[in-house]
PDB file of C-alpha atoms in Angstrom:
ATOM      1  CA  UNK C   1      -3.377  31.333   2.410  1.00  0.00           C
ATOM      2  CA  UNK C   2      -6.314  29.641   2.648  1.00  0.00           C
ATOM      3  CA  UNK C   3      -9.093  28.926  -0.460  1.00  0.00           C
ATOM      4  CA  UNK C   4     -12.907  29.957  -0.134  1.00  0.00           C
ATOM      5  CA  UNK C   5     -13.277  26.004  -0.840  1.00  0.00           C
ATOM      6  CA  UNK C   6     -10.579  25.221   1.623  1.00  0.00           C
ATOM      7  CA  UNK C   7     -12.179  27.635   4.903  1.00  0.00           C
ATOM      8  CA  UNK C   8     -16.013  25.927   3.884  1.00  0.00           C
ATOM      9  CA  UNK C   9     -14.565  22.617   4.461  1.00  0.00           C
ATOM     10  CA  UNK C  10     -12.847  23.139   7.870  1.00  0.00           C
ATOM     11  CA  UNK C  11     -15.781  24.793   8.803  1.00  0.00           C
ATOM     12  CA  UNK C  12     -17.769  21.586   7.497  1.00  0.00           C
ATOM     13  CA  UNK C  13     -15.284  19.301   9.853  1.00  0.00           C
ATOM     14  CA  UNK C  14     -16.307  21.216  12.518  1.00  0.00           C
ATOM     15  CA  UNK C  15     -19.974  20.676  12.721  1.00  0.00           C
ATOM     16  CA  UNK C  16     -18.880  16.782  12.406  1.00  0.00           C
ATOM     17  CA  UNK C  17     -19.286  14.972  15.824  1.00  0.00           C
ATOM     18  CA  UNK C  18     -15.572  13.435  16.883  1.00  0.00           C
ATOM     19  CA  UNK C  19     -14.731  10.474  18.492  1.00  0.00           C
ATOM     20  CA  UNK C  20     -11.587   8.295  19.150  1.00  0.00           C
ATOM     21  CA  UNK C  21     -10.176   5.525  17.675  1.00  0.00           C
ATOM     22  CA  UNK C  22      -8.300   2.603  19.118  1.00  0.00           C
ATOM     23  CA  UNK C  23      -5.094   4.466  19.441  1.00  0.00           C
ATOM     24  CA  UNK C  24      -6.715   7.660  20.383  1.00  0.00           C
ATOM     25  CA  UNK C  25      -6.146   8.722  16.885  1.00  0.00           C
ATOM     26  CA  UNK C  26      -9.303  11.334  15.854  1.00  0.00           C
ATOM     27  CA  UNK C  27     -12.917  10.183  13.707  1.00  0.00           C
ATOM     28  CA  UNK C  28     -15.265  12.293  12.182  1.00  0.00           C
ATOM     29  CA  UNK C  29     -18.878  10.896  12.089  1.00  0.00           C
ATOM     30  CA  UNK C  30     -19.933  11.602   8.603  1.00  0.00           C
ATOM     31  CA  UNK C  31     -22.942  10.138   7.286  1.00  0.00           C
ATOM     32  CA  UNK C  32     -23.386   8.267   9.832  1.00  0.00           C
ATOM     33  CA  UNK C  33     -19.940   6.300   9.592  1.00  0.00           C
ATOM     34  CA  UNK C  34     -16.673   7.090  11.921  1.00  0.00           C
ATOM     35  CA  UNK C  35     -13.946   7.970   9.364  1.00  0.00           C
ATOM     36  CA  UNK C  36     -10.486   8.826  10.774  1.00  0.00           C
ATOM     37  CA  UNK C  37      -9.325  12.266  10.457  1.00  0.00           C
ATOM     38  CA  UNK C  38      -6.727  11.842   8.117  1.00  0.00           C
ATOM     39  CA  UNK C  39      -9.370  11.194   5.669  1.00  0.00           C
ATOM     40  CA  UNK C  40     -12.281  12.267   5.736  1.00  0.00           C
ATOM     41  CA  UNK C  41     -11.604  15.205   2.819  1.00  0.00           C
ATOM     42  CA  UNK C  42     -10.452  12.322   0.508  1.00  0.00           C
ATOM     43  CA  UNK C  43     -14.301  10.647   1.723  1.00  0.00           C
ATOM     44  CA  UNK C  44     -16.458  14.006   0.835  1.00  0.00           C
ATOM     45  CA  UNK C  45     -14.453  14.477  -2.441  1.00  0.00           C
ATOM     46  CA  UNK C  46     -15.381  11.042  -3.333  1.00  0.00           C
ATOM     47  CA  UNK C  47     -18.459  11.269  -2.277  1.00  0.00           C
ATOM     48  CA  UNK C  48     -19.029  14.306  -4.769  1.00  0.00           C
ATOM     49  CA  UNK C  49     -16.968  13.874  -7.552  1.00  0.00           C
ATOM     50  CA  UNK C  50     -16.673  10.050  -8.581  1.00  0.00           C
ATOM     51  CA  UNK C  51     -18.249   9.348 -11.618  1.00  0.00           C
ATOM     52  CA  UNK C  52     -18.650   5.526 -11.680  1.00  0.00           C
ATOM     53  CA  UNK C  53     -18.753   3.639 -15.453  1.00  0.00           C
ATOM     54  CA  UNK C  54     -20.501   0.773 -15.778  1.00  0.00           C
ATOM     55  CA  UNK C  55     -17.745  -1.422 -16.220  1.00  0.00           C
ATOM     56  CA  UNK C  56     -16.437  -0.359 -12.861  1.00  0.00           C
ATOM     57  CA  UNK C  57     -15.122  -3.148 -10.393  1.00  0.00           C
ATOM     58  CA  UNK C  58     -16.125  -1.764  -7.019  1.00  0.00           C
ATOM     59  CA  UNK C  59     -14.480  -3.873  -3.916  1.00  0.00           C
ATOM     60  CA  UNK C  60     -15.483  -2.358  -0.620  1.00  0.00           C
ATOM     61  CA  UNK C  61     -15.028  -3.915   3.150  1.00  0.00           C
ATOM     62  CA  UNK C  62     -14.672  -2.873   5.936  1.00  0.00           C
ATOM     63  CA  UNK C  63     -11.042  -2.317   7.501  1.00  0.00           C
ATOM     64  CA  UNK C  64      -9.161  -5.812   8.170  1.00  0.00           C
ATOM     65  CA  UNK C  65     -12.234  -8.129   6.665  1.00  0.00           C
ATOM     66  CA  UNK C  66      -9.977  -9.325   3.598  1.00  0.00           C
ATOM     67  CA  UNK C  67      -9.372  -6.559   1.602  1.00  0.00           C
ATOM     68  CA  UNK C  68      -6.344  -7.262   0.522  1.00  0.00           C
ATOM     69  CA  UNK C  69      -7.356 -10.367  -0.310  1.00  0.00           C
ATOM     70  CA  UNK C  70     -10.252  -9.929  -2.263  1.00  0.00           C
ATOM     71  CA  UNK C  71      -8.575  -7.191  -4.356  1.00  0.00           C
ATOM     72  CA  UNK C  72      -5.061  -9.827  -5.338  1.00  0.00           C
ATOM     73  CA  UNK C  73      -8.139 -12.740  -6.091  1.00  0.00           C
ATOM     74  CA  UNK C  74     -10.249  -9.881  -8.669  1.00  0.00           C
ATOM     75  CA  UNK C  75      -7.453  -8.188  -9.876  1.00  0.00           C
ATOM     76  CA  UNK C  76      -6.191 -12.213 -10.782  1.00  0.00           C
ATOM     77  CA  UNK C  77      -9.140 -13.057 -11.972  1.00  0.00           C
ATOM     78  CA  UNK C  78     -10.028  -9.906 -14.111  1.00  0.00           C
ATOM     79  CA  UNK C  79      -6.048 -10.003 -16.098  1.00  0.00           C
ATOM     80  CA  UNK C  80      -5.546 -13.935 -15.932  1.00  0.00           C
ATOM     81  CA  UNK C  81      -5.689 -13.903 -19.766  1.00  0.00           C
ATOM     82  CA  UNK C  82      -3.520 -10.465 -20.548  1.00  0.00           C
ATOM     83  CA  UNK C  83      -0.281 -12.190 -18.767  1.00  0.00           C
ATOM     84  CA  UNK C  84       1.558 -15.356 -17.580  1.00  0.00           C
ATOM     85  CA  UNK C  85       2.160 -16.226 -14.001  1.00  0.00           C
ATOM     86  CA  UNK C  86       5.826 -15.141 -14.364  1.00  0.00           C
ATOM     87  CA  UNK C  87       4.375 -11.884 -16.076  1.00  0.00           C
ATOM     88  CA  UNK C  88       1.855 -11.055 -12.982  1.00  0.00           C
ATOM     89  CA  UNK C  89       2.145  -6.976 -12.068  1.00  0.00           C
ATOM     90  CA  UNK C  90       0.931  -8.500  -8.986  1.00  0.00           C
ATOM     91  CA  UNK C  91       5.070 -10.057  -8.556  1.00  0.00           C
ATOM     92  CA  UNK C  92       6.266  -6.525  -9.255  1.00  0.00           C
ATOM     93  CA  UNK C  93       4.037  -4.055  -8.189  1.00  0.00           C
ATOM     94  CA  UNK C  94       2.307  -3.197  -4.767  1.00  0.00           C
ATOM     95  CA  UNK C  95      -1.092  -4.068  -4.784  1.00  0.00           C
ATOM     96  CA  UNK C  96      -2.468  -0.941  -3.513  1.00  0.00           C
ATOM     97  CA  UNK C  97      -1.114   0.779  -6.567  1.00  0.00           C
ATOM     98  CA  UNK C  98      -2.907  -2.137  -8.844  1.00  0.00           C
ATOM     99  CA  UNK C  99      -6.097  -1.538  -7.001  1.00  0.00           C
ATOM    100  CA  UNK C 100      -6.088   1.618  -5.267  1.00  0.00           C
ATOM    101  CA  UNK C 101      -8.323   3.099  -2.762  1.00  0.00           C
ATOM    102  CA  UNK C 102     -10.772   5.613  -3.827  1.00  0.00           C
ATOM    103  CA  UNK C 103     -11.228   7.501  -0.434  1.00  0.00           C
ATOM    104  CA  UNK C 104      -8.346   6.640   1.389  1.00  0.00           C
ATOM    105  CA  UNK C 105      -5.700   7.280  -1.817  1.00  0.00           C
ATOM    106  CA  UNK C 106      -7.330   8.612  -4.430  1.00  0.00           C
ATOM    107  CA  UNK C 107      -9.656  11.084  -3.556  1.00  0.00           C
ATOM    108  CA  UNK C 108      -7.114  11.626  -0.278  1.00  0.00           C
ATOM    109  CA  UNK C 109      -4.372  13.048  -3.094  1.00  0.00           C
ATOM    110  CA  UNK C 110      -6.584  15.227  -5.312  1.00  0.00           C
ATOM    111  CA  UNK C 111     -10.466  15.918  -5.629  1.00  0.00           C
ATOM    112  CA  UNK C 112     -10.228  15.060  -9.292  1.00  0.00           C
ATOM    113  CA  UNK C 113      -7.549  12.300 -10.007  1.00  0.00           C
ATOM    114  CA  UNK C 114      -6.847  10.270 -12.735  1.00  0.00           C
ATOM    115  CA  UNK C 115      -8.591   7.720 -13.294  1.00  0.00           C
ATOM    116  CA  UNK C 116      -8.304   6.780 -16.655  1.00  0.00           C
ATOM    117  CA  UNK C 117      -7.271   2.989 -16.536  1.00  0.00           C
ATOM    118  CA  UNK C 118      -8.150   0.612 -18.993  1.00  0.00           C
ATOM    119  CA  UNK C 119     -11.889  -0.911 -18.430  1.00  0.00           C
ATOM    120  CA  UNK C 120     -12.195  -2.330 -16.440  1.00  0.00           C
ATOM    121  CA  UNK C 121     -11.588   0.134 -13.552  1.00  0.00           C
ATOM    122  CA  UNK C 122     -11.079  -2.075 -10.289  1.00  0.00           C
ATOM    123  CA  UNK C 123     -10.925   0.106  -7.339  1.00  0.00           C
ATOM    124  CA  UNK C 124     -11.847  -0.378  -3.851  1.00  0.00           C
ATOM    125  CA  UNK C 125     -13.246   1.495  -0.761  1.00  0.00           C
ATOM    126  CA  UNK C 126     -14.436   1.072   2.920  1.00  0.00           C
ATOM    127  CA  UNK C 127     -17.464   3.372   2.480  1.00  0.00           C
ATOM    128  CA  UNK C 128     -20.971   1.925   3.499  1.00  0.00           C
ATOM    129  CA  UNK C 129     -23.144   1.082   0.678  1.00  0.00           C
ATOM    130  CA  UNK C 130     -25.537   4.385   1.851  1.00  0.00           C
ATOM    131  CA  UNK C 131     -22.832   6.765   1.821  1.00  0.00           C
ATOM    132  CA  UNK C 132     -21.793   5.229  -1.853  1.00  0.00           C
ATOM    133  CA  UNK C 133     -21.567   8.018  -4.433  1.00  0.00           C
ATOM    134  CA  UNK C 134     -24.924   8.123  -6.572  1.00  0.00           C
ATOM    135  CA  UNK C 135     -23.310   6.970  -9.849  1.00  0.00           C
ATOM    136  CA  UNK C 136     -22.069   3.895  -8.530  1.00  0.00           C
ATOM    137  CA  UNK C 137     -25.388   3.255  -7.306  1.00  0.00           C
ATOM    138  CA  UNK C 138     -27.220   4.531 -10.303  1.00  0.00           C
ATOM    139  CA  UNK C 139     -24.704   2.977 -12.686  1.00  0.00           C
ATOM    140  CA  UNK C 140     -24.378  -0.720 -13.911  1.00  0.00           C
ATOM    141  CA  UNK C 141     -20.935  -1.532 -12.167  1.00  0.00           C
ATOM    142  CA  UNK C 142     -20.147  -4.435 -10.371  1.00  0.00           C
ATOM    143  CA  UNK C 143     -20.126  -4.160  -6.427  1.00  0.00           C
ATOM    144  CA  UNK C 144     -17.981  -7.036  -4.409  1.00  0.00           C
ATOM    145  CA  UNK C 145     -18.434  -6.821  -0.606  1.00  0.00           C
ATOM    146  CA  UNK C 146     -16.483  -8.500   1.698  1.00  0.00           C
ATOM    147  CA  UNK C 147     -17.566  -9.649   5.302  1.00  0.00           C
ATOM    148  CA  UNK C 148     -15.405 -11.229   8.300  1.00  0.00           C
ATOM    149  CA  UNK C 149     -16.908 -12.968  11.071  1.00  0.00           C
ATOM    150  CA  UNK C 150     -16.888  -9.783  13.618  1.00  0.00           C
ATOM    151  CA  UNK C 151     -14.405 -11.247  15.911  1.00  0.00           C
ATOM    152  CA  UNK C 152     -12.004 -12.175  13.845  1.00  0.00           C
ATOM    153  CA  UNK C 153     -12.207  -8.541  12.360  1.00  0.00           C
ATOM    154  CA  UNK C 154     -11.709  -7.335  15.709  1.00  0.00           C
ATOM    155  CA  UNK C 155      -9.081  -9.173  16.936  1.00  0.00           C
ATOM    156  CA  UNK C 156      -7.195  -8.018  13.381  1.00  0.00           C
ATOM    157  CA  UNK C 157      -8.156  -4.494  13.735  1.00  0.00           C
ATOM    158  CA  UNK C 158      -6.852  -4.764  17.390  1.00  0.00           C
ATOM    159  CA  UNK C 159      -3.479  -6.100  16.432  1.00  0.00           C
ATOM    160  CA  UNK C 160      -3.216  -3.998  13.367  1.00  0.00           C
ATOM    161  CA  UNK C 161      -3.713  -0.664  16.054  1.00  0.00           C
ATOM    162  CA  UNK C 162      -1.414  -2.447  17.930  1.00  0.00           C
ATOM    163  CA  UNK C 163       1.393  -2.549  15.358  1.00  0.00           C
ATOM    164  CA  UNK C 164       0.789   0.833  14.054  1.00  0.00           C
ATOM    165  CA  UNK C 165       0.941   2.462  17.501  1.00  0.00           C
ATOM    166  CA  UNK C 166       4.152   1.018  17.944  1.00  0.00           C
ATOM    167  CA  UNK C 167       6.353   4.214  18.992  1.00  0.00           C
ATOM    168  CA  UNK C 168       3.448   6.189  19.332  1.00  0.00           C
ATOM    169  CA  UNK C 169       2.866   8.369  22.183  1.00  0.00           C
ATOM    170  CA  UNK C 170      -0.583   7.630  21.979  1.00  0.00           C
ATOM    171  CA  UNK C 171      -2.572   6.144  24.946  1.00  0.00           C
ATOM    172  CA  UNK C 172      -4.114   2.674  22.950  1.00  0.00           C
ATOM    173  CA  UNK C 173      -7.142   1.077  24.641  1.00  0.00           C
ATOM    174  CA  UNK C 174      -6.998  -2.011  26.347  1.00  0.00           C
ATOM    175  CA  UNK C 175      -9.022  -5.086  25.102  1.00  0.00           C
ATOM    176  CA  UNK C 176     -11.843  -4.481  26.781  1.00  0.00           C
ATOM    177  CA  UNK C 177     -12.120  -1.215  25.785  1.00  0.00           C
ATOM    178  CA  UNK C 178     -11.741  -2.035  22.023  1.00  0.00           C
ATOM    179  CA  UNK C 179     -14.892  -4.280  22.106  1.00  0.00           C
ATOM    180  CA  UNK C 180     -16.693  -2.043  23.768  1.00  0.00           C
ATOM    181  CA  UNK C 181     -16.159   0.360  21.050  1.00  0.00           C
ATOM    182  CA  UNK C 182     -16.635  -2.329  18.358  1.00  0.00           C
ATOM    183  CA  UNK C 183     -19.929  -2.906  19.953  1.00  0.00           C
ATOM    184  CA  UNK C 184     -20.729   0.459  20.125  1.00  0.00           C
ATOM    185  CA  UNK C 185     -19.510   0.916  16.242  1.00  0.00           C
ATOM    186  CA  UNK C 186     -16.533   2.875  16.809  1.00  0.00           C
ATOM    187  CA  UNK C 187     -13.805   2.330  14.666  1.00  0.00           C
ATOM    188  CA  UNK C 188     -12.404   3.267  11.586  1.00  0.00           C
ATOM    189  CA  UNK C 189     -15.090   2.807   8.978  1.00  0.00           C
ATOM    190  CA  UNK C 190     -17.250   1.977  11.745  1.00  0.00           C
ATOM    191  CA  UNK C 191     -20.215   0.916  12.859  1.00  0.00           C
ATOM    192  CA  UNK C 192     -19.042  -2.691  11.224  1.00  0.00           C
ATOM    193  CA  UNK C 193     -22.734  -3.684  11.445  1.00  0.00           C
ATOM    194  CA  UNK C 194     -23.810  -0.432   9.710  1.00  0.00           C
ATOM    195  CA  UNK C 195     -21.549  -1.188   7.222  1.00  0.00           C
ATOM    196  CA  UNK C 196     -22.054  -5.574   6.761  1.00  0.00           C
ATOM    197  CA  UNK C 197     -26.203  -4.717   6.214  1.00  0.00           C
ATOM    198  CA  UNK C 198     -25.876  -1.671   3.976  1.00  0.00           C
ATOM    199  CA  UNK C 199     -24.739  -4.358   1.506  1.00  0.00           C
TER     200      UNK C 199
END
């Protein structure tokens, strides 16, 4: 059975335009970003429910620009005086979990999770500075943005479809067909231009 909350949402998704991803997987244009379908009710619950502090650690990119990077270099950075080397939860613990998505994880599991970690909160996203919740931009956290050169982020994101799609029964694009979409912005996360000059 399905909630009053839960029936206003579906019929939310389906006044969303749709497109296709790479590997033919579904987007949702929300806001005037592509978000895959998987989640876009972990974006709208974000969207309306984070409540940012300002010691807050914000890391946002967009998909395959160094994300996983940038969050392994802050989260270093940010505990390199609570632990040794040898001591690093980095060595025992997957990084996601250290530094997890607010949209894609987060939000994704439950529309109010907890986030009650020790200040200060790093946490990441791939949401668009305009489509930010208010209280991170009202608040006096700390935004990092990372940026790729667009063709290295599209050759990644290509091979990274590629690799997921693996046993799929999912028609993938061919090259060609992927840049046109990059050009066109669509992609998970997507337009990447949109998303490089919000910041």
């Amino acid at each position: 059975m399905q909630t009053a909350n839960e029936d206003s949402f579906q019929e939310f998704v389906l006044t969303l335009p749709t497109g296709k991803d790479w590997d033919d997987a579904p987007l949702f244009l929300h806001n005037d970003t592509w978000y895959p379908a998987y989640c876009i009710r972990g974006v709208v619950s974000f969207q309306q429910n984070f409540r940012a502090q300002d010691t807050d650690i914000i890391l946002t990119s967009s998909p395959k620009s160094g994300t996983t990077w940038l969050k392994a270099l802050t989260f270093s950075v940010v505990n390199r005086d609570r632990c040794s080397l040898k001591e690093s939860p980095l060595i025992t613990t997957p990084l996601h979990e250290l530094v997890p998505f607010l949209e894609n994880d987060l939000y994704l599991k439950s529309q109010n999770p907890n986030l009650d970690f020790p200040p200060p909160r790093i946490l990441s996203c791939h949401t668009h500075y305009t489509s930010l919740p208010q209280s991170i931009r009202d608040s006096n956290c700390k935004i990092v943005y990372i940026c790729r050169n667009p063709l290295d982020q599209v050759v990644s994101y290509f091979h990274f479809i590629r690799s997921r799609a693996s046993g799929s029964t999912r028609p993938l694009l061919s090259t060609e067909e992927c840049f046109e979409n990059m050009c066109r912005g669509v992609q998970s996360h997507g337009p990447f231009w949109n998303s490089m000059l919000s910041y």
